Amino acid sequence: MLRVQSIEVRYDEVPALHDVSIDVREGEIVAVIGSNGAGKTTLLRAISGMRPPARGEIFLDDTPLHTLKTHQISALGVAHVPEGRGIFARQSVLRNLYLGAFLRSDREREETLERVFDLFPRLAERRNQSAGTLSGGEQQMLAIARGLMARPRILMLDEPSLGLMPKLVDLIFELVQRINQEDGITILLVEQNVRESLEIAHRAYVLETGRVVLSGSGEDLLHNEQVQRAYLGM
Amino acid sequence: MSPELVLFLQTLVSGILIGFVFSLLSVGLTLIFGVMDIVNFAHGEHLMLAMYATFWMWTLWGIDPLFSLPVVALLLFILGVITYRLLIRYVLDAPMLAQIFVTFGLMVFLRNLAQVLWSEDYRRIGDTLLSGRIELFGIFIGRPQLFASLGAVITTGLLYFFLKRTRTGWALEATAEDKEVAGLMGINTERMFALAWGLGLASVGVAGALLATFNPIFPEVGTVFVLVTFVAVALGGFGSVPGAFIAGIIIGIVQVLGGFLWEPRFKTVLIYAIYLGVVFIRPQGLLGRR
Ligand SMILES: Nc1ncnc2c1ncn2[C@@H]1O[C@H](COP(=O)(O)OP(=O)(O)OP(=O)(O)O)[C@@H](O)[C@H]1O
Ligand SMILES: [Mg+2]
């Protein structure tokens, strides 16, 4: 469904991604793991049009994304939950969710809202609270929920478990899996929580200094010696 | 009532009335700043253009300001969008100095253009449908002034309603808060920038048409109003629409009361004093963030 073909992304002429190719098929959870500065965020930014690639191509089915603007890519069904959450702190929780459904009709929006509140009951309780006053965990849930409000075909999550306590991390991974299974939404997950990610991912890519160095099923990578040594402390 | 009290009330009322117009002017400026962090230094010159537009429609075609007002607002809206498309768009990611240069240059250009096209003459619109005054409890209120403040309040209210209650208004506010994330929501942020300029200048258009009914019109007329506008925006908190609204009224009152209780020629000093007070005591302004 999503095909990234040999892209190069640069910041001030310095490439952060070299010749990166990844594939995401309909219905999958695909994880991208790698340490700090590997280029994971850059990959998602390239896909959503925030940082268009200098070289290479990106396709959603047969539609080229690399020539489109962010809002157009969003309209095609690609939702990007950015690193650091990017919630609208000055707006209420509900307004944040409504903004997620900006391109949807009122009817679709209300339907999706019901499902989102079912997945994230905490947000329902706090719908009128200003989003900036939510706890870190709640803000992360809001960011994911807002991504869902667009009814995307593919949901891209950038380190959703970052900075959360272990219990919340487990909850987030569980929710990601539910969204994939129950709502049939394809997921591209960027994470540093390697074990949990590989456990729920169908397939995964390992990114190191801007290059894909390994790929395979989540299961295989969990048992890969290189991965175990570098990322699982074994 | 004693004559002093009457005079005091008379002054207070006129301060509040002009304060509402300051509010509208400030809302226009703060809207543009809030959405894209760019200060429109040509704000006063846009006001000048709106006043001339009102004047010429009245002089050439006999159109009363009451009716030319929506036309002027529309013209300024279009001018705002064009200014964005032709000029501002290219300095969005430029250093701040470049941005200042562009709108500052626009200010100089528009002022010179007006001097060349329409000379330095002071122009006035004669009797309009709004001329005359009314008396309320011994206080006289000019009908143009009354209408101006009414029009300003209504326009500000409509703008606020638009921002808070419509989908496009939400998109504008989201763009103001984080344009990158707004793009991820499917919002065409470039269009929102153009809209901010359109609405910002349309507000100035309304204010210009209202002010033209009781103020002289000349190429530098913008400077008369732009100082209070900038101070009101700072006092209200850069980018805050309700803040600019409240600050405009405060400044209107301070200005006339300062002139009344102290000395008329000190009123500009007072406004500067407010500005300095804001900078030192509460740099983020009354309702500002950070
Ligand atoms: N805005 C930027 N300007 C210049 N260089 C950047 C910018 N953003 C990222 N980089 C560089 O690009 C490289 C990849 O960064 P990126 O943020 O994609 O890594 P990451 O894998 O997401 O890291 P982390 O796990 O810390 O979030 C890094 O070397 C980083 O310094
Ligand atoms: Mg990152």
Coordinates of C-alpha atoms and ligand atoms in Angstrom, one line a residue:
Chain A
M1 CA 0.0 0.0 0.0
L2 CA 2.8 2.4 1.0
R3 CA 6.0 2.2 -1.0
V4 CA 9.1 4.3 -0.2
Q5 CA 11.7 3.9 -2.9
S6 CA 15.3 4.9 -2.5
I7 CA 14.7 8.2 -0.9
E8 CA 17.3 10.6 0.2
V9 CA 16.4 13.4 2.6
R10 CA 18.7 16.3 3.4
Y11 CA 18.9 19.0 6.1
D12 CA 21.0 21.9 4.8
E13 CA 22.6 19.7 2.1
V14 CA 23.6 17.0 4.7
P15 CA 21.7 13.8 4.0
A16 CA 19.8 12.3 7.0
L17 CA 18.5 9.4 5.0
H18 CA 20.4 7.7 2.2
D19 CA 18.7 5.4 -0.3
V20 CA 16.0 4.2 2.1
S21 CA 13.3 1.9 0.9
I22 CA 10.4 0.5 2.9
D23 CA 7.2 -1.2 2.1
V24 CA 4.0 -1.3 4.1
R25 CA 1.2 -3.6 3.1
E26 CA -2.5 -3.2 3.8
G27 CA -3.5 -4.3 7.3
E28 CA 0.1 -4.6 8.6
I29 CA 1.8 -3.1 11.6
V30 CA 5.3 -2.2 10.4
A31 CA 7.9 -1.1 12.9
V32 CA 10.9 1.1 12.2
I33 CA 13.5 0.9 15.0
G34 CA 16.8 2.5 15.5
S35 CA 18.7 4.6 18.0
N36 CA 18.7 8.4 18.4
G37 CA 19.5 10.3 15.2
A38 CA 19.1 7.2 13.0
G39 CA 16.6 9.1 10.9
K40 CA 13.2 7.6 12.0
T41 CA 11.5 10.9 12.4
T42 CA 12.9 12.1 9.1
L43 CA 11.4 9.1 7.4
L44 CA 7.9 9.9 8.7
R45 CA 8.3 13.6 7.8
A46 CA 9.3 12.7 4.3
I47 CA 6.2 10.5 3.9
S48 CA 3.8 13.1 5.2
G49 CA 5.4 15.9 3.1
M50 CA 6.8 17.9 5.9
R51 CA 10.3 17.2 4.6
P52 CA 10.0 16.2 0.9
P53 CA 12.8 13.9 -0.3
A54 CA 15.6 15.3 -2.5
R55 CA 15.7 12.0 -4.3
G56 CA 13.6 8.9 -4.7
E57 CA 9.8 8.3 -4.7
I58 CA 7.0 7.6 -2.3
F59 CA 3.7 6.0 -3.4
L60 CA 0.4 5.4 -1.8
D61 CA -0.9 2.6 -4.0
D62 CA -0.2 4.2 -7.3
T63 CA -0.4 7.9 -6.2
P64 CA 3.0 9.6 -5.9
L65 CA 3.2 11.4 -2.6
H66 CA 6.6 13.0 -2.9
T67 CA 5.3 15.8 -5.1
L68 CA 2.3 16.7 -2.9
K69 CA 1.9 19.1 0.0
T70 CA 1.3 18.0 3.6
H71 CA -2.4 18.8 3.5
Q72 CA -2.9 16.9 0.3
I73 CA -1.1 13.8 1.6
S74 CA -3.3 14.0 4.7
A75 CA -6.4 14.1 2.5
L76 CA -5.3 10.9 0.8
G77 CA -5.5 9.0 4.1
V78 CA -2.1 9.3 5.7
A79 CA -2.2 10.4 9.3
H80 CA 1.0 11.3 11.0
V81 CA 1.2 11.6 14.8
P82 CA 4.4 13.6 15.2
E83 CA 7.1 13.1 17.7
G84 CA 6.5 15.2 20.8
R85 CA 2.7 14.8 20.1
G86 CA 2.1 18.1 18.5
I87 CA -1.3 18.7 20.2
F88 CA -2.9 22.1 20.1
A89 CA -2.3 23.0 23.7
R90 CA -4.4 26.2 23.7
Q91 CA -7.5 24.3 22.4
S92 CA -9.8 21.9 24.2
V93 CA -9.5 18.2 23.9
L94 CA -12.6 18.1 21.8
R95 CA -11.4 20.8 19.5
N96 CA -8.2 18.9 19.0
L97 CA -10.2 15.8 18.0
Y98 CA -12.4 17.9 15.7
L99 CA -9.3 19.3 14.0
G100 CA -8.2 15.7 13.4
A101 CA -11.4 15.2 11.5
F102 CA -11.0 18.5 9.7
L103 CA -11.6 16.9 6.2
R104 CA -14.5 14.8 7.4
S105 CA -18.2 15.5 7.4
D106 CA -20.0 16.2 10.6
R107 CA -21.7 12.9 10.6
E108 CA -18.5 10.9 10.0
R109 CA -16.8 13.0 12.7
E110 CA -19.4 12.1 15.3
E111 CA -19.3 8.4 14.4
T112 CA -15.5 8.3 14.7
L113 CA -15.7 10.3 17.9
E114 CA -17.8 7.5 19.5
R115 CA -15.2 4.9 18.6
V116 CA -12.3 7.1 19.8
F117 CA -14.0 7.7 23.2
D118 CA -14.5 4.0 23.4
L119 CA -10.8 3.4 22.9
F120 CA -9.7 6.3 25.1
P121 CA -12.4 6.8 27.8
R122 CA -10.1 9.2 29.7
L123 CA -10.4 11.7 26.8
A124 CA -14.2 11.5 27.0
E125 CA -14.1 12.5 30.6
R126 CA -11.7 15.4 29.8
R127 CA -13.2 16.5 26.5
N128 CA -13.7 20.1 27.6
Q129 CA -10.4 20.5 29.3
S130 CA -7.7 22.5 27.7
A131 CA -5.3 20.1 26.0
G132 CA -2.2 21.8 27.4
T133 CA -3.3 20.8 30.9
L134 CA -3.5 17.1 30.2
S135 CA -0.8 14.8 31.7
G136 CA 1.9 13.5 29.4
G137 CA 0.2 10.1 28.9
E138 CA -3.2 11.8 28.2
Q139 CA -1.6 14.1 25.7
Q140 CA -0.1 11.1 23.9
M141 CA -3.5 9.4 23.8
L142 CA -5.0 12.6 22.5
A143 CA -2.4 12.7 19.7
I144 CA -3.2 9.2 18.7
A145 CA -6.9 9.7 19.0
R146 CA -6.7 12.9 16.9
G147 CA -4.8 10.9 14.2
L148 CA -7.7 8.3 14.2
M149 CA -10.3 11.1 13.8
A150 CA -9.1 11.5 10.2
R151 CA -10.2 7.9 9.6
P152 CA -6.8 7.3 7.9
R153 CA -5.8 4.4 5.7
I154 CA -2.4 4.4 7.4
L155 CA -1.6 5.8 10.8
M156 CA 2.1 6.7 11.4
L157 CA 3.1 7.0 15.0
D158 CA 6.4 8.6 16.0
E159 CA 7.6 7.2 19.4
P160 CA 4.2 7.1 21.0
S161 CA 5.7 5.5 24.2
L162 CA 8.3 8.2 24.7
G163 CA 8.6 9.4 28.2
L164 CA 5.7 7.3 29.6
M165 CA 5.8 5.0 32.6
P166 CA 6.0 1.3 31.9
K167 CA 2.3 0.6 32.7
L168 CA 1.3 3.3 30.2
V169 CA 3.7 2.0 27.6
D170 CA 2.0 -1.4 27.7
L171 CA -1.3 0.3 27.4
I172 CA -0.2 2.3 24.3
F173 CA 1.1 -0.8 22.6
E174 CA -2.1 -2.7 23.4
L175 CA -4.1 0.2 21.9
V176 CA -2.0 0.3 18.8
Q177 CA -2.7 -3.4 18.3
R178 CA -6.4 -3.0 18.8
I179 CA -6.6 -0.1 16.3
N180 CA -4.9 -2.4 13.8
Q181 CA -7.0 -5.4 14.4
E182 CA -10.4 -4.0 15.3
D183 CA -10.4 -1.0 13.0
G184 CA -8.3 -2.5 10.2
I185 CA -6.0 0.5 10.1
T186 CA -2.5 0.0 8.7
I187 CA 0.2 1.2 11.1
L188 CA 3.7 2.4 10.6
L189 CA 5.3 2.6 14.0
V190 CA 8.5 4.3 14.8
E191 CA 9.9 3.3 18.2
Q192 CA 12.9 2.9 20.5
N193 CA 11.0 0.4 22.7
V194 CA 12.4 -2.3 20.5
R195 CA 11.0 -5.5 22.3
E196 CA 7.4 -4.3 22.5
S197 CA 7.5 -3.0 19.0
L198 CA 8.8 -6.2 17.5
E199 CA 6.3 -8.2 19.5
I200 CA 3.3 -6.5 17.9
A201 CA 4.8 -5.8 14.5
H202 CA 4.2 -8.0 11.5
R203 CA 7.4 -6.7 9.9
A204 CA 10.1 -4.3 10.9
Y205 CA 13.0 -2.3 9.6
V206 CA 16.2 -1.4 11.5
L207 CA 17.5 2.0 10.6
E208 CA 21.1 3.0 11.4
T209 CA 22.6 6.4 10.5
G210 CA 20.1 7.0 7.7
R211 CA 20.2 3.5 6.2
V212 CA 18.1 0.4 6.4
V213 CA 20.5 -2.2 7.8
L214 CA 18.1 -5.0 8.5
S215 CA 14.5 -6.0 7.8
G216 CA 12.3 -9.0 8.4
S217 CA 9.3 -10.2 10.4
G218 CA 9.0 -8.9 13.9
E219 CA 9.4 -12.5 15.1
D220 CA 12.6 -13.0 13.2
L221 CA 14.2 -9.7 14.3
L222 CA 13.4 -10.5 17.9
H223 CA 15.6 -13.6 17.6
N224 CA 18.2 -11.9 15.4
E225 CA 21.6 -11.9 17.2
Q226 CA 22.5 -8.4 15.9
V227 CA 19.3 -6.9 17.1
Q228 CA 19.5 -8.6 20.4
R229 CA 23.0 -7.3 21.0
A230 CA 22.4 -3.8 19.8
Y231 CA 18.9 -3.1 21.0
L232 CA 17.8 -5.7 23.5
G233 CA 20.9 -5.7 25.7
M234 CA 21.4 -9.4 25.4
Chain B
M1 CA -24.9 67.8 37.2
S2 CA -22.1 70.2 37.6
P3 CA -20.5 71.4 34.3
E4 CA -17.2 69.7 35.3
L5 CA -18.9 66.3 35.7
V6 CA -20.7 66.7 32.4
L7 CA -17.5 67.5 30.7
F8 CA -15.8 64.6 32.4
L9 CA -18.5 62.2 31.3
Q10 CA -18.5 63.7 27.9
T11 CA -14.8 63.0 27.6
L12 CA -15.1 59.5 29.0
V13 CA -17.8 58.5 26.6
S14 CA -15.8 59.8 23.6
G15 CA -12.8 57.8 24.8
I16 CA -14.9 54.6 25.0
L17 CA -16.3 55.3 21.6
I18 CA -13.0 55.8 19.9
G19 CA -11.6 52.9 22.0
F20 CA -13.9 50.5 20.1
V21 CA -12.4 51.7 16.8
F22 CA -8.9 51.2 18.2
S23 CA -10.0 47.7 19.2
L24 CA -11.0 46.8 15.7
L25 CA -7.8 48.2 14.2
S26 CA -5.8 46.3 16.8
V27 CA -7.7 43.1 16.2
G28 CA -6.8 43.3 12.5
L29 CA -3.1 43.7 13.3
T30 CA -3.0 41.0 15.9
L31 CA -4.8 38.5 13.7
I32 CA -2.1 38.6 11.1
F33 CA 0.6 38.4 13.7
G34 CA -1.1 35.6 15.6
V35 CA -1.4 33.4 12.5
M36 CA 2.0 34.0 11.0
D37 CA 4.2 35.9 13.4
I38 CA 4.6 38.8 10.9
V39 CA 4.0 42.4 12.0
N40 CA 2.3 44.4 9.3
F41 CA 4.1 47.8 9.5
A42 CA 2.0 49.1 6.7
H43 CA -1.2 48.7 8.8
G44 CA -1.6 52.5 9.1
E45 CA -1.2 52.9 5.4
H46 CA -3.8 50.2 4.7
L47 CA -6.1 52.3 6.9
M48 CA -5.2 55.4 4.9
L49 CA -6.1 53.5 1.7
A50 CA -9.5 52.5 3.2
M51 CA -10.2 56.1 4.2
Y52 CA -9.3 57.4 0.7
A53 CA -11.4 54.7 -0.9
T54 CA -14.4 55.9 1.2
F55 CA -13.6 59.5 0.4
W56 CA -13.4 58.9 -3.4
M57 CA -16.6 56.9 -3.5
W58 CA -18.3 59.7 -1.7
T59 CA -16.8 62.4 -3.8
L60 CA -16.9 60.9 -7.3
W61 CA -20.1 58.9 -7.1
G62 CA -21.9 60.3 -4.1
I63 CA -21.9 56.9 -2.3
D64 CA -22.6 57.4 1.4
P65 CA -20.0 55.8 3.7
L66 CA -22.8 53.8 5.2
F67 CA -23.1 52.0 1.9
S68 CA -19.5 52.1 0.7
L69 CA -18.3 50.4 4.0
P70 CA -18.9 46.8 2.8
V71 CA -17.3 47.6 -0.5
V72 CA -14.2 49.1 1.2
A73 CA -14.0 46.1 3.5
L74 CA -14.2 43.7 0.4
L75 CA -11.6 45.8 -1.5
L76 CA -9.2 45.7 1.5
F77 CA -9.8 41.9 1.9
I78 CA -8.8 41.4 -1.7
L79 CA -5.8 43.7 -1.2
G80 CA -4.8 41.6 1.8
V81 CA -4.9 38.4 -0.1
I82 CA -3.0 39.9 -3.0
T83 CA -0.4 41.3 -0.6
Y84 CA 0.1 37.9 0.8
R85 CA 0.3 36.2 -2.5
L86 CA 2.7 38.7 -4.1
L87 CA 4.9 39.7 -1.2
I88 CA 4.5 38.0 2.2
R89 CA 4.6 34.5 0.8
Y90 CA 8.2 34.9 -0.2
V91 CA 9.5 35.9 3.2
L92 CA 7.6 33.4 5.3
D93 CA 10.8 31.5 6.2
A94 CA 13.1 34.4 5.8
P95 CA 14.9 36.0 8.7
M96 CA 12.8 38.4 10.7
L97 CA 14.7 41.4 9.5
A98 CA 13.7 40.6 5.9
Q99 CA 10.1 40.3 7.0
I100 CA 10.3 43.7 8.7
F101 CA 11.8 45.2 5.6
V102 CA 9.1 43.9 3.4
T103 CA 6.1 45.4 5.3
F104 CA 8.1 48.5 6.2
G105 CA 8.9 49.0 2.6
L106 CA 5.3 48.6 1.8
M107 CA 4.5 51.3 4.2
V108 CA 6.8 53.7 2.6
F109 CA 5.7 52.8 -0.8
L110 CA 2.0 53.2 -0.1
R111 CA 2.5 56.5 1.6
N112 CA 4.5 57.9 -1.3
L113 CA 2.0 56.5 -3.7
A114 CA -0.8 58.4 -1.9
Q115 CA 1.3 61.6 -1.9
V116 CA 1.8 61.4 -5.6
L117 CA -1.7 60.3 -6.6
W118 CA -3.7 62.5 -4.2
S119 CA -1.3 65.2 -2.9
E120 CA -0.8 66.3 0.6
D121 CA -4.1 68.0 0.9
Y122 CA -6.3 67.3 3.9
R123 CA -9.6 66.0 2.6
R124 CA -12.9 65.7 4.4
I125 CA -16.1 64.0 3.7
G126 CA -18.9 66.5 4.1
D127 CA -22.4 65.8 5.4
T128 CA -23.3 62.1 5.3
L129 CA -26.3 60.1 6.4
L130 CA -24.5 59.9 9.7
S131 CA -23.9 63.5 10.4
G132 CA -25.3 65.3 13.4
R133 CA -25.3 64.5 17.1
I134 CA -27.6 63.2 19.7
E135 CA -28.0 64.2 23.3
L136 CA -28.1 61.7 26.2
F137 CA -28.5 63.0 29.8
G138 CA -26.8 66.2 28.9
I139 CA -24.0 64.6 27.0
F140 CA -23.5 65.2 23.4
I141 CA -22.5 62.3 21.2
G142 CA -21.6 62.7 17.5
R143 CA -23.6 60.3 15.4
P144 CA -20.5 59.5 13.2
Q145 CA -18.6 58.6 16.3
L146 CA -21.4 56.6 17.7
F147 CA -21.9 54.7 14.5
A148 CA -18.2 54.1 14.2
S149 CA -18.0 52.5 17.6
L150 CA -21.1 50.4 16.9
G151 CA -19.7 49.3 13.6
A152 CA -16.4 48.4 15.2
V153 CA -18.0 46.4 17.9
I154 CA -20.2 44.5 15.5
T155 CA -17.3 43.8 13.2
T156 CA -15.1 42.6 16.0
G157 CA -17.9 40.4 17.3
L158 CA -18.4 38.9 13.9
L159 CA -14.7 38.1 13.5
Y160 CA -14.6 36.5 17.0
F161 CA -17.7 34.4 16.2
F162 CA -16.0 33.3 12.9
L163 CA -12.8 32.3 14.7
K164 CA -14.6 30.4 17.5
R165 CA -17.6 28.9 15.8
T166 CA -16.7 28.0 12.3
R167 CA -14.6 25.2 10.9
T168 CA -12.5 27.6 8.9
G169 CA -12.1 29.7 12.1
W170 CA -10.8 26.7 13.9
A171 CA -8.4 26.0 11.1
L172 CA -7.1 29.5 11.3
E173 CA -6.5 29.2 15.1
A174 CA -4.9 25.8 14.6
T175 CA -2.6 27.3 12.0
A176 CA -1.8 30.1 14.4
E177 CA -0.8 27.6 17.1
D178 CA 1.3 25.2 15.0
K179 CA 1.3 25.5 11.2
E180 CA 3.2 22.2 10.6
V181 CA 0.7 20.1 12.7
A182 CA -2.2 22.1 11.1
G183 CA -1.0 20.8 7.8
L184 CA -1.0 17.3 9.1
M185 CA -4.7 17.8 9.9
G186 CA -5.3 18.4 6.2
I187 CA -5.5 22.2 6.6
N188 CA -4.1 24.2 3.7
T189 CA -2.0 26.5 5.7
E190 CA -1.1 28.8 2.8
R191 CA -4.8 29.5 2.3
M192 CA -5.1 30.3 6.0
F193 CA -2.3 32.8 5.7
A194 CA -4.0 34.4 2.8
L195 CA -7.2 34.4 4.8
A196 CA -5.5 36.0 7.8
W197 CA -4.2 38.8 5.6
G198 CA -7.6 39.2 4.0
L199 CA -9.5 39.4 7.3
G200 CA -6.8 41.6 8.9
L201 CA -7.1 44.1 6.1
A202 CA -10.9 43.8 5.9
S203 CA -11.0 44.9 9.6
V204 CA -8.8 47.9 8.7
G205 CA -11.2 48.5 5.8
V206 CA -14.2 48.7 8.0
A207 CA -12.3 50.9 10.5
G208 CA -11.2 53.2 7.7
A209 CA -14.6 53.7 6.3
L210 CA -16.0 54.5 9.8
L211 CA -13.1 56.9 10.7
A212 CA -13.4 58.7 7.3
T213 CA -16.8 60.1 8.3
F214 CA -15.3 62.3 11.0
N215 CA -11.6 62.5 10.4
P216 CA -9.4 64.4 7.9
I217 CA -7.9 62.2 5.2
F218 CA -4.3 62.7 4.1
P219 CA -1.4 60.4 3.1
E220 CA 0.1 60.3 6.6
V221 CA -3.2 59.7 8.4
G222 CA -2.0 56.2 9.3
T223 CA 0.5 57.5 11.7
V224 CA -2.2 59.1 13.8
F225 CA -3.8 55.7 14.5
V226 CA -1.0 53.2 14.1
L227 CA 0.8 54.1 17.3
V228 CA -2.2 53.4 19.5
T229 CA -2.8 50.2 17.5
F230 CA 0.7 48.8 18.1
V231 CA 0.5 49.7 21.8
A232 CA -2.9 48.1 22.0
V233 CA -1.6 44.9 20.4
A234 CA 1.3 44.8 22.8
L235 CA -0.9 45.6 25.8
G236 CA -3.5 42.9 24.8
G237 CA -0.8 40.3 24.1
F238 CA 0.6 39.8 20.6
G239 CA -1.8 37.5 18.7
S240 CA -4.6 37.7 21.2
V241 CA -7.9 38.9 19.6
P242 CA -9.8 39.4 22.9
G243 CA -6.7 41.0 24.4
A244 CA -6.5 43.5 21.5
F245 CA -10.2 44.3 21.9
I246 CA -9.9 45.1 25.6
A247 CA -6.6 47.0 25.2
G248 CA -8.1 49.1 22.4
I249 CA -10.9 50.3 24.8
I250 CA -8.4 50.9 27.6
I251 CA -6.2 53.0 25.4
G252 CA -9.1 55.0 24.1
I253 CA -10.1 55.9 27.6
V254 CA -6.6 56.6 28.8
Q255 CA -5.9 58.8 25.8
V256 CA -8.9 61.2 26.3
L257 CA -8.8 61.2 30.1
G258 CA -5.1 61.9 30.0
G259 CA -5.8 64.9 27.8
F260 CA -8.7 65.9 30.0
L261 CA -7.0 65.6 33.4
W262 CA -3.6 66.6 32.4
E263 CA -2.8 68.2 29.1
P264 CA -3.9 67.3 25.6
R265 CA -0.4 67.3 24.2
F266 CA 0.7 64.7 26.7
K267 CA -1.7 62.0 25.5
T268 CA 0.9 60.4 23.2
V269 CA 3.4 60.4 26.1
L270 CA 0.8 58.5 28.1
I271 CA 0.4 55.9 25.4
Y272 CA 4.1 55.4 25.3
A273 CA 4.1 55.1 29.1
I274 CA 1.5 52.3 28.8
Y275 CA 3.7 50.6 26.3
L276 CA 6.8 50.8 28.5
G277 CA 4.8 49.6 31.5
V278 CA 3.7 46.6 29.4
V279 CA 7.3 45.9 28.4
F280 CA 8.6 46.0 31.9
I281 CA 5.8 44.6 34.0
R282 CA 4.0 42.1 31.8
P283 CA 5.8 41.6 28.5
Q284 CA 3.3 39.0 27.3
G285 CA 0.5 41.6 27.6
L286 CA -2.9 41.2 29.3
L287 CA -4.0 38.0 27.6
G288 CA -0.8 37.0 25.9
R289 CA 0.9 33.7 26.1
R290 CA 4.4 32.6 27.1
Ligands
LIG1 N1 15.6 20.2 11.4 C1 16.8 19.6 11.3 N2 17.9 20.3 10.9 C2 19.1 19.8 10.7 N3 19.3 18.5 11.0 C3 18.3 17.7 11.4 C4 17.0 18.2 11.6 N4 16.2 17.2 12.0 C5 17.0 16.1 12.1 N5 18.3 16.4 11.7 C6 19.4 15.4 11.7 O1 19.0 14.3 10.9 C7 19.4 13.1 11.5 C8 18.2 12.2 11.8 O2 17.3 12.8 12.7 P1 15.9 12.2 13.1 O3 15.2 13.2 14.0 O4 15.2 11.7 11.9 O5 16.3 11.0 14.0 P2 15.5 10.0 14.9 O6 15.8 8.6 14.5 O7 14.0 10.4 14.8 O8 16.0 10.3 16.4 P3 15.3 10.2 17.8 O9 15.2 8.8 18.2 O10 16.2 11.0 18.7 O11 14.0 10.9 17.6 C9 20.1 13.5 12.8 O12 21.5 13.5 12.6 C10 19.6 14.9 13.1 O13 20.7 15.6 13.7
MG2 MG 12.7 11.0 16.2

